[in-house]
Short mmCIF file of C-alpha atoms in Angstrom, two decimals:
data_model
loop_
_atom_site.label_atom_id
_atom_site.label_comp_id
_atom_site.label_asym_id
_atom_site.label_seq_id
_atom_site.Cartn_x
_atom_site.Cartn_y
_atom_site.Cartn_z
CA MET A 1 29.56 -90.76 -126.01
CA GLU A 2 31.70 -91.87 -123.37
CA ASP A 3 30.67 -90.57 -119.74
CA HIS A 4 34.07 -89.13 -118.60
CA SER A 5 32.28 -87.75 -115.52
CA VAL A 6 32.55 -90.92 -113.66
CA CYS A 7 35.00 -93.41 -112.32
CA SER A 8 33.57 -96.46 -114.00
CA THR A 9 35.08 -99.77 -113.94
CA GLU A 10 34.53 -101.99 -117.01
CA VAL A 11 33.60 -105.55 -116.02
CA PRO A 12 33.79 -108.62 -118.68
CA ALA A 13 30.82 -109.72 -120.54
CA VAL A 14 28.23 -111.36 -118.38
CA SER A 15 25.84 -114.31 -119.17
CA LYS A 16 22.38 -113.71 -120.28
CA ASP A 17 21.21 -115.26 -117.15
CA SER A 18 21.89 -112.42 -115.00
CA PHE A 19 19.62 -110.14 -117.04
CA ARG A 20 15.75 -109.63 -116.35
CA GLU A 21 13.71 -111.39 -118.89
CA THR A 22 12.10 -108.34 -119.95
CA SER A 23 14.18 -106.59 -122.98
CA LEU A 24 14.16 -103.06 -123.65
CA SER A 25 14.00 -103.82 -127.22
CA GLY A 26 11.59 -106.79 -126.95
CA HIS A 27 7.77 -107.14 -127.63
CA GLU A 28 7.11 -106.79 -123.89
CA SER A 29 6.26 -103.19 -123.67
CA HIS A 30 4.92 -103.11 -120.01
CA VAL A 31 6.48 -104.67 -116.81
CA PRO A 32 3.99 -105.05 -113.99
CA SER A 33 4.34 -102.58 -111.03
CA SER A 34 5.23 -105.38 -108.64
CA GLU A 35 8.24 -106.43 -110.72
CA VAL A 36 9.24 -102.91 -111.11
CA LEU A 37 9.44 -102.39 -107.31
CA GLU A 38 11.20 -105.64 -106.86
CA ALA A 39 13.98 -104.81 -109.23
CA ILE A 40 14.48 -101.39 -107.40
CA GLU A 41 14.59 -103.10 -103.91
CA ASN A 42 17.12 -105.70 -105.18
CA VAL A 43 19.33 -102.56 -106.14
CA ILE A 44 18.82 -101.05 -102.76
CA GLU A 45 19.42 -104.43 -100.88
CA ASP A 46 22.65 -104.81 -102.70
CA VAL A 47 23.78 -101.33 -101.46
CA PHE A 48 22.79 -102.14 -97.91
CA LYS A 49 24.67 -105.48 -98.05
CA SER A 50 27.91 -103.65 -99.40
CA LEU A 51 27.55 -101.28 -96.29
CA ALA A 52 27.17 -104.22 -93.96
CA GLN A 53 30.30 -105.82 -95.25
CA LYS A 54 32.06 -102.35 -94.84
CA LYS A 55 32.49 -102.08 -98.68
CA ALA A 56 31.88 -99.18 -100.92
CA PRO A 57 28.50 -99.72 -102.79
CA VAL A 58 28.59 -99.82 -106.50
CA LEU A 59 25.81 -99.73 -109.20
CA THR A 60 26.35 -102.09 -112.22
CA LEU A 61 24.84 -101.58 -115.52
CA ALA A 62 25.38 -102.44 -119.17
CA ASN A 63 28.03 -100.24 -121.03
CA ARG A 64 25.93 -98.27 -123.57
CA SER A 65 28.85 -96.41 -125.23
CA GLY A 66 30.55 -99.16 -126.92
CA TRP A 67 29.95 -100.63 -130.39
CA ARG A 68 31.17 -104.06 -129.17
CA ASN A 69 28.20 -104.58 -127.10
CA ILE A 70 25.88 -103.81 -130.06
CA GLU A 71 24.58 -106.11 -132.89
CA PHE A 72 22.52 -105.24 -135.93
CA ARG A 73 19.52 -107.12 -137.11
CA ASP A 74 17.36 -106.33 -140.15
CA SER A 75 14.20 -106.84 -138.28
CA VAL A 76 15.24 -104.57 -135.16
CA GLY A 77 18.28 -102.38 -135.97
CA LEU A 78 20.98 -101.63 -133.46
CA GLN A 79 20.30 -103.70 -130.42
CA MET A 80 22.33 -104.69 -127.34
CA ILE A 81 24.00 -107.94 -127.28
CA PRO A 82 23.15 -110.73 -124.50
CA HIS A 83 26.82 -111.08 -123.13
CA CYS A 84 27.64 -107.44 -122.99
CA THR A 85 30.41 -105.84 -120.60
CA THR A 86 29.15 -103.74 -117.86
CA LYS A 87 30.29 -100.73 -115.99
CA GLN A 88 30.22 -99.66 -112.31
CA ILE A 89 29.25 -96.46 -110.82
CA ARG A 90 31.20 -96.48 -107.78
CA SER A 91 30.33 -94.58 -104.58
CA ASP A 92 34.08 -94.39 -103.30
CA CYS A 93 35.30 -92.24 -106.35
CA PRO A 94 35.13 -88.37 -106.06
CA ARG A 95 34.10 -88.25 -109.79
CA SER A 96 31.36 -90.92 -109.52
CA ALA A 97 30.13 -90.39 -106.20
CA PRO A 98 27.66 -87.53 -107.35
CA LYS A 99 26.23 -89.59 -109.90
CA PHE A 100 25.81 -92.57 -107.65
CA ALA A 101 23.85 -90.36 -105.03
CA LEU A 102 21.65 -89.03 -107.96
CA MET A 103 20.82 -92.33 -109.32
CA LEU A 104 19.67 -93.67 -105.86
CA LYS A 105 17.55 -90.36 -105.70
CA ILE A 106 15.88 -90.69 -108.98
CA LEU A 107 15.47 -94.57 -108.10
CA SER A 108 13.50 -93.36 -104.71
CA MET A 109 11.36 -90.98 -106.84
CA ILE A 110 10.54 -93.85 -109.49
CA TYR A 111 9.71 -96.16 -106.64
CA LYS A 112 7.36 -93.64 -105.02
CA MET A 113 5.59 -93.01 -108.48
CA VAL A 114 5.16 -96.65 -109.03
CA GLN A 115 3.58 -97.24 -105.63
CA THR A 116 1.32 -94.51 -106.07
CA ASN A 117 0.42 -94.88 -109.69
CA THR A 118 1.63 -91.55 -110.60
CA TYR A 119 3.60 -90.60 -113.47
CA ALA A 120 6.14 -87.50 -114.21
CA THR A 121 8.12 -86.49 -117.42
CA LYS A 122 11.91 -86.38 -117.40
CA ARG A 123 11.30 -82.43 -117.16
CA ASP A 124 9.20 -82.83 -114.32
CA ILE A 125 11.83 -84.64 -112.52
CA TYR A 126 14.50 -82.07 -113.18
CA TYR A 127 12.38 -79.14 -112.07
CA SER A 128 11.63 -80.96 -108.93
CA ASP A 129 15.17 -79.78 -107.74
CA THR A 130 17.24 -77.97 -110.46
CA LEU A 131 20.04 -77.01 -108.11
CA LEU A 132 20.29 -80.70 -107.21
CA PHE A 133 20.35 -82.08 -110.74
CA GLY A 134 22.02 -79.22 -112.38
CA SER A 135 20.83 -79.69 -115.83
CA GLN A 136 18.12 -81.49 -117.64
CA SER A 137 20.95 -83.68 -119.57
CA VAL A 138 22.00 -85.20 -116.30
CA VAL A 139 18.61 -86.32 -115.49
CA ASP A 140 17.97 -87.73 -118.95
CA ASN A 141 21.15 -89.73 -118.79
CA ILE A 142 20.64 -91.00 -115.37
CA ILE A 143 17.09 -92.18 -116.46
CA ASN A 144 18.40 -93.87 -119.46
CA ASP A 145 21.15 -95.63 -117.19
CA ILE A 146 18.29 -96.60 -114.73
CA SER A 147 16.10 -98.10 -117.35
CA CYS A 148 19.21 -100.01 -118.81
CA MET A 149 20.14 -101.17 -115.53
CA LEU A 150 16.97 -102.61 -114.37
CA LYS A 151 16.16 -103.77 -117.95
CA ILE A 152 12.79 -102.01 -117.58
CA PRO A 153 11.19 -99.72 -120.28
CA ARG A 154 10.90 -96.15 -119.29
CA ARG A 155 7.04 -96.05 -119.48
CA SER A 156 7.07 -98.93 -116.92
CA LEU A 157 9.19 -96.63 -114.73
CA HIS A 158 6.31 -94.32 -114.75
CA ILE A 159 8.11 -91.74 -116.74
CA ALA A 160 6.01 -90.28 -119.53
CA VAL A 161 7.13 -89.03 -122.90
CA THR A 162 6.06 -85.35 -123.85
CA VAL A 163 5.18 -83.89 -127.11
CA PRO A 164 8.12 -82.65 -128.97
CA SER A 165 8.32 -79.05 -129.50
CA ASN A 166 8.93 -79.10 -133.27
CA VAL A 167 5.65 -80.32 -134.25
CA GLN A 168 5.59 -78.71 -137.57
CA GLY A 169 8.84 -80.57 -138.38
CA ILE A 170 6.94 -83.99 -138.08
CA LYS A 171 6.62 -85.52 -141.44
CA ASN A 172 5.49 -88.38 -143.47
CA LEU A 173 2.96 -89.53 -140.78
CA ILE A 174 1.39 -92.84 -141.39
CA SER A 175 -1.27 -94.67 -139.29
CA HIS A 176 -4.07 -97.34 -139.52
CA ALA A 177 -5.81 -95.70 -136.65
CA LYS A 178 -9.66 -95.67 -137.03
CA PHE A 179 -10.06 -92.69 -134.39
CA MET A 180 -8.24 -90.55 -132.07
CA LEU A 181 -9.02 -90.44 -128.20
CA ILE A 182 -7.97 -87.30 -126.23
CA VAL A 183 -7.70 -88.30 -122.54
CA GLU A 184 -7.79 -85.45 -119.75
CA LYS A 185 -5.88 -87.42 -117.32
CA ASP A 186 -2.43 -88.92 -117.56
CA ALA A 187 -3.34 -91.81 -114.77
CA THR A 188 -6.39 -92.73 -116.86
CA PHE A 189 -4.26 -92.53 -120.05
CA GLN A 190 -1.69 -94.96 -118.61
CA ARG A 191 -4.08 -97.25 -117.37
CA LEU A 192 -5.60 -97.54 -120.75
CA LEU A 193 -2.24 -98.22 -122.37
CA ASP A 194 -1.67 -100.93 -119.72
CA ASP A 195 -5.06 -102.42 -120.74
CA ASP A 196 -3.75 -102.34 -124.52
CA PHE A 197 -6.85 -100.32 -125.27
CA CYS A 198 -5.48 -99.05 -128.51
CA ASN A 199 -5.12 -102.46 -129.88
CA LYS A 200 -7.87 -104.42 -128.27
CA LEU A 201 -10.93 -102.56 -129.78
CA SER A 202 -9.58 -100.92 -132.92
CA PRO A 203 -6.41 -99.25 -133.83
CA CYS A 204 -6.45 -95.92 -132.44
CA ILE A 205 -4.34 -92.82 -131.57
CA MET A 206 -4.42 -91.92 -127.78
CA ILE A 207 -3.05 -88.52 -126.68
CA THR A 208 -3.00 -86.86 -123.22
CA GLY A 209 -2.19 -83.25 -122.36
CA ARG A 210 -2.13 -84.32 -118.66
CA GLY A 211 -4.89 -81.69 -117.83
CA VAL A 212 -4.87 -78.22 -119.59
CA PRO A 213 -3.21 -79.09 -122.80
CA ASP A 214 0.10 -77.05 -123.74
CA LEU A 215 0.63 -75.43 -126.83
CA ASN A 216 2.61 -78.37 -128.37
CA THR A 217 -0.30 -80.90 -127.48
CA ARG A 218 -2.78 -78.79 -129.21
CA LEU A 219 -0.54 -78.48 -132.35
CA LEU A 220 -0.01 -81.96 -132.56
CA VAL A 221 -3.94 -82.87 -132.16
CA ARG A 222 -4.54 -80.40 -135.20
CA LYS A 223 -1.74 -81.84 -137.10
CA LEU A 224 -3.02 -85.31 -136.75
CA TRP A 225 -6.59 -84.35 -137.54
CA ASP A 226 -5.33 -82.53 -140.88
CA THR A 227 -3.36 -85.63 -141.76
CA PHE A 228 -5.67 -88.36 -141.17
CA GLN A 229 -9.23 -86.83 -140.88
CA ILE A 230 -10.26 -89.38 -138.60
CA PRO A 231 -12.82 -88.82 -135.81
CA ILE A 232 -11.69 -87.42 -132.64
CA PHE A 233 -13.28 -88.02 -129.13
CA THR A 234 -12.56 -86.80 -125.72
CA LEU A 235 -12.62 -88.46 -122.42
CA MET A 236 -12.96 -86.02 -119.50
CA ASP A 237 -13.86 -85.83 -115.95
CA ALA A 238 -17.76 -84.97 -115.60
CA ASP A 239 -16.85 -81.56 -114.09
CA PRO A 240 -16.42 -77.93 -115.04
CA HIS A 241 -12.64 -78.31 -115.46
CA GLY A 242 -12.84 -81.27 -117.90
CA VAL A 243 -15.62 -79.47 -119.87
CA GLU A 244 -13.20 -76.40 -119.85
CA ILE A 245 -10.25 -78.57 -121.16
CA MET A 246 -12.39 -80.10 -123.86
CA CYS A 247 -13.51 -76.75 -125.10
CA ILE A 248 -9.73 -75.65 -125.42
CA TYR A 249 -9.15 -78.55 -127.78
CA LYS A 250 -12.15 -78.13 -129.65
CA TYR A 251 -12.94 -74.21 -129.56
CA GLY A 252 -9.68 -72.87 -128.29
CA SER A 253 -8.90 -70.31 -125.65
CA VAL A 254 -9.41 -66.53 -125.56
CA SER A 255 -5.43 -66.16 -124.91
CA MET A 256 -4.61 -67.90 -128.33
CA SER A 257 -7.66 -66.95 -130.12
CA PHE A 258 -5.25 -65.34 -132.65
CA GLU A 259 -3.90 -68.61 -133.68
CA ALA A 260 -7.09 -70.60 -133.73
CA HIS A 261 -6.75 -71.75 -137.22
CA HIS A 262 -3.56 -73.77 -136.18
CA LEU A 263 -4.88 -75.10 -133.06
CA THR A 264 -8.73 -75.68 -132.79
CA VAL A 265 -10.49 -78.95 -134.14
CA PRO A 266 -14.15 -78.08 -134.10
CA SER A 267 -15.13 -81.45 -135.25
CA ILE A 268 -13.95 -83.03 -131.76
CA LYS A 269 -16.92 -85.00 -130.01
CA TRP A 270 -17.59 -85.49 -126.45
CA LEU A 271 -17.62 -89.18 -125.63
CA GLY A 272 -17.43 -89.05 -121.93
CA LEU A 273 -17.80 -88.89 -119.10
CA LEU A 274 -21.19 -87.48 -119.59
CA PRO A 275 -23.10 -86.12 -116.48
CA SER A 276 -25.99 -88.20 -117.87
CA ASP A 277 -23.86 -91.26 -117.76
CA LEU A 278 -23.67 -90.95 -114.14
CA GLU A 279 -27.45 -91.74 -113.78
CA ARG A 280 -27.55 -94.21 -116.70
CA LEU A 281 -25.03 -96.25 -115.19
CA ASN A 282 -26.46 -95.99 -111.61
CA ILE A 283 -23.37 -94.60 -110.32
CA ARG A 284 -23.63 -94.59 -106.47
CA LYS A 285 -24.04 -90.94 -105.01
CA ASP A 286 -21.36 -91.54 -102.20
CA VAL A 287 -18.68 -91.77 -104.82
CA LEU A 288 -19.57 -88.57 -106.37
CA ILE A 289 -18.13 -85.12 -105.33
CA PRO A 290 -20.10 -82.06 -104.47
CA PHE A 291 -19.63 -78.94 -106.31
CA THR A 292 -17.30 -76.22 -104.78
CA LYS A 293 -18.08 -72.43 -105.30
CA GLN A 294 -15.35 -72.38 -107.71
CA ASP A 295 -17.09 -75.19 -109.56
CA GLN A 296 -20.20 -73.30 -109.61
CA ASN A 297 -18.52 -70.29 -111.06
CA LYS A 298 -16.77 -72.32 -113.72
CA LEU A 299 -19.76 -73.95 -114.80
CA ALA A 300 -21.76 -70.56 -114.94
CA SER A 301 -19.01 -69.20 -117.23
CA ILE A 302 -19.11 -72.05 -119.46
CA GLN A 303 -22.83 -71.97 -119.84
CA LYS A 304 -22.61 -68.30 -121.13
CA ARG A 305 -20.15 -68.86 -123.75
CA PRO A 306 -21.33 -68.44 -127.45
CA TYR A 307 -20.27 -71.90 -128.54
CA ILE A 308 -22.67 -73.49 -126.15
CA ALA A 309 -25.75 -71.97 -127.75
CA CYS A 310 -24.73 -73.98 -131.04
CA GLN A 311 -24.39 -77.25 -128.71
CA PRO A 312 -27.81 -78.05 -127.56
CA MET A 313 -26.87 -81.58 -126.32
CA TRP A 314 -24.06 -80.02 -124.50
CA LYS A 315 -26.37 -77.46 -123.14
CA LYS A 316 -28.53 -80.38 -121.70
CA GLU A 317 -25.42 -81.95 -120.18
CA LEU A 318 -24.43 -79.03 -118.54
CA GLU A 319 -27.88 -78.42 -117.08
CA ILE A 320 -27.81 -81.81 -115.62
CA MET A 321 -24.37 -81.05 -113.87
CA ALA A 322 -25.80 -77.69 -112.57
CA ALA A 323 -28.90 -79.33 -111.19
CA SER A 324 -27.11 -82.11 -109.23
CA GLN A 325 -24.22 -79.98 -108.10
CA LEU A 326 -22.09 -83.12 -108.18
CA LYS A 327 -18.94 -83.87 -110.18
CA ALA A 328 -17.14 -87.27 -110.85
CA GLU A 329 -13.82 -88.24 -112.16
CA ILE A 330 -13.31 -90.85 -114.77
CA GLN A 331 -12.06 -93.11 -112.24
CA VAL A 332 -15.46 -93.41 -110.58
CA LEU A 333 -16.19 -96.19 -113.16
CA THR A 334 -13.86 -98.33 -111.04
CA SER A 335 -16.72 -98.48 -108.58
CA LEU A 336 -18.65 -100.58 -111.12
CA SER A 337 -15.50 -102.86 -111.94
CA SER A 338 -11.68 -102.41 -112.10
CA ASP A 339 -11.56 -102.55 -115.94
CA TYR A 340 -14.97 -101.08 -116.61
CA LEU A 341 -13.53 -98.22 -118.63
CA SER A 342 -11.70 -100.31 -121.36
CA ARG A 343 -13.78 -103.32 -121.18
CA VAL A 344 -17.44 -102.07 -121.12
CA TYR A 345 -17.70 -98.21 -121.06
CA LEU A 346 -15.29 -97.06 -124.17
CA PRO A 347 -16.17 -100.19 -126.40
CA ASN A 348 -20.13 -99.62 -125.95
CA LYS A 349 -19.77 -95.93 -126.54
CA LEU A 350 -17.74 -96.28 -129.64
CA GLN A 351 -19.88 -99.12 -131.03
CA PHE A 352 -23.21 -97.53 -130.43
CA GLY A 353 -22.63 -93.75 -130.92
CA GLY A 354 -22.85 -92.54 -127.36
CA TRP A 355 -21.07 -89.23 -128.21
CA LEU A 356 -22.13 -85.72 -128.49
#
């Protein structure tokens, strides 16, 4: 659909050399953070150059609304041609100036996320300032424009994809995955994607609820289990909060117990990070975190729950945690080596059966 809210100036087809090497539709699925930061800095530098020359800054991106910029290939489908026309989002036009400003705003948010290795969904960005953005569709469109302008896939911009709300409507699922891995934290999930973990060891499905999972994530995990009947493992922090999250996936929650048959997957296994792993791997005490009073109360609550009685190995791990009064995040494994999680820890666990 044509964007009539902006004063866009269409520019004739440009040469392929003016585009970045990384294509949105190509096989390169990840762009290094340094290249993402450089691409954003180049855009901002152009804005400053225009201001220094007393010219109105513009943002130039490929025209995504015209069929003449599209070609069809059997192996890919519809893709943008190398020599496509572009449009300019101008800062000196009353209709396009707001979009110009919002694009710079979101570019600054992306820059900060890439710098700090944090992630957000499009919805997170919208809710960071609903009055400024006006609607979710405005944010969605701008993010697509930025991705197209920089020639960088959305995931490399640190903008995550959420589970769709209509999980029951997902049909005809096909996968060669040998197992599923539920990861507690989004940062760890993204790091494993960057390390190409899903393909290096064996095909797998990886999912994160970014902490406590929402209803859609739990529904999706259950649907994948019902469909493929493959082993499901969890990778959580070695702390009471991580154990709580794992229990929600496996046994459900009190508040949603009336829907347990559609949400829980009792066959889920605890792969890590186990409290016993910390001693087994000789993790230094100075990188562990002392318990808070809240941690103590949470752990005591979990230990009293009825499902712990039928999990003797879990009970031992919780006793180790209670005795040490120390907790550890998954990232603690980087104290051994930067890629220890994907290169050593997970492969060894999966190969030799190091789960409970």
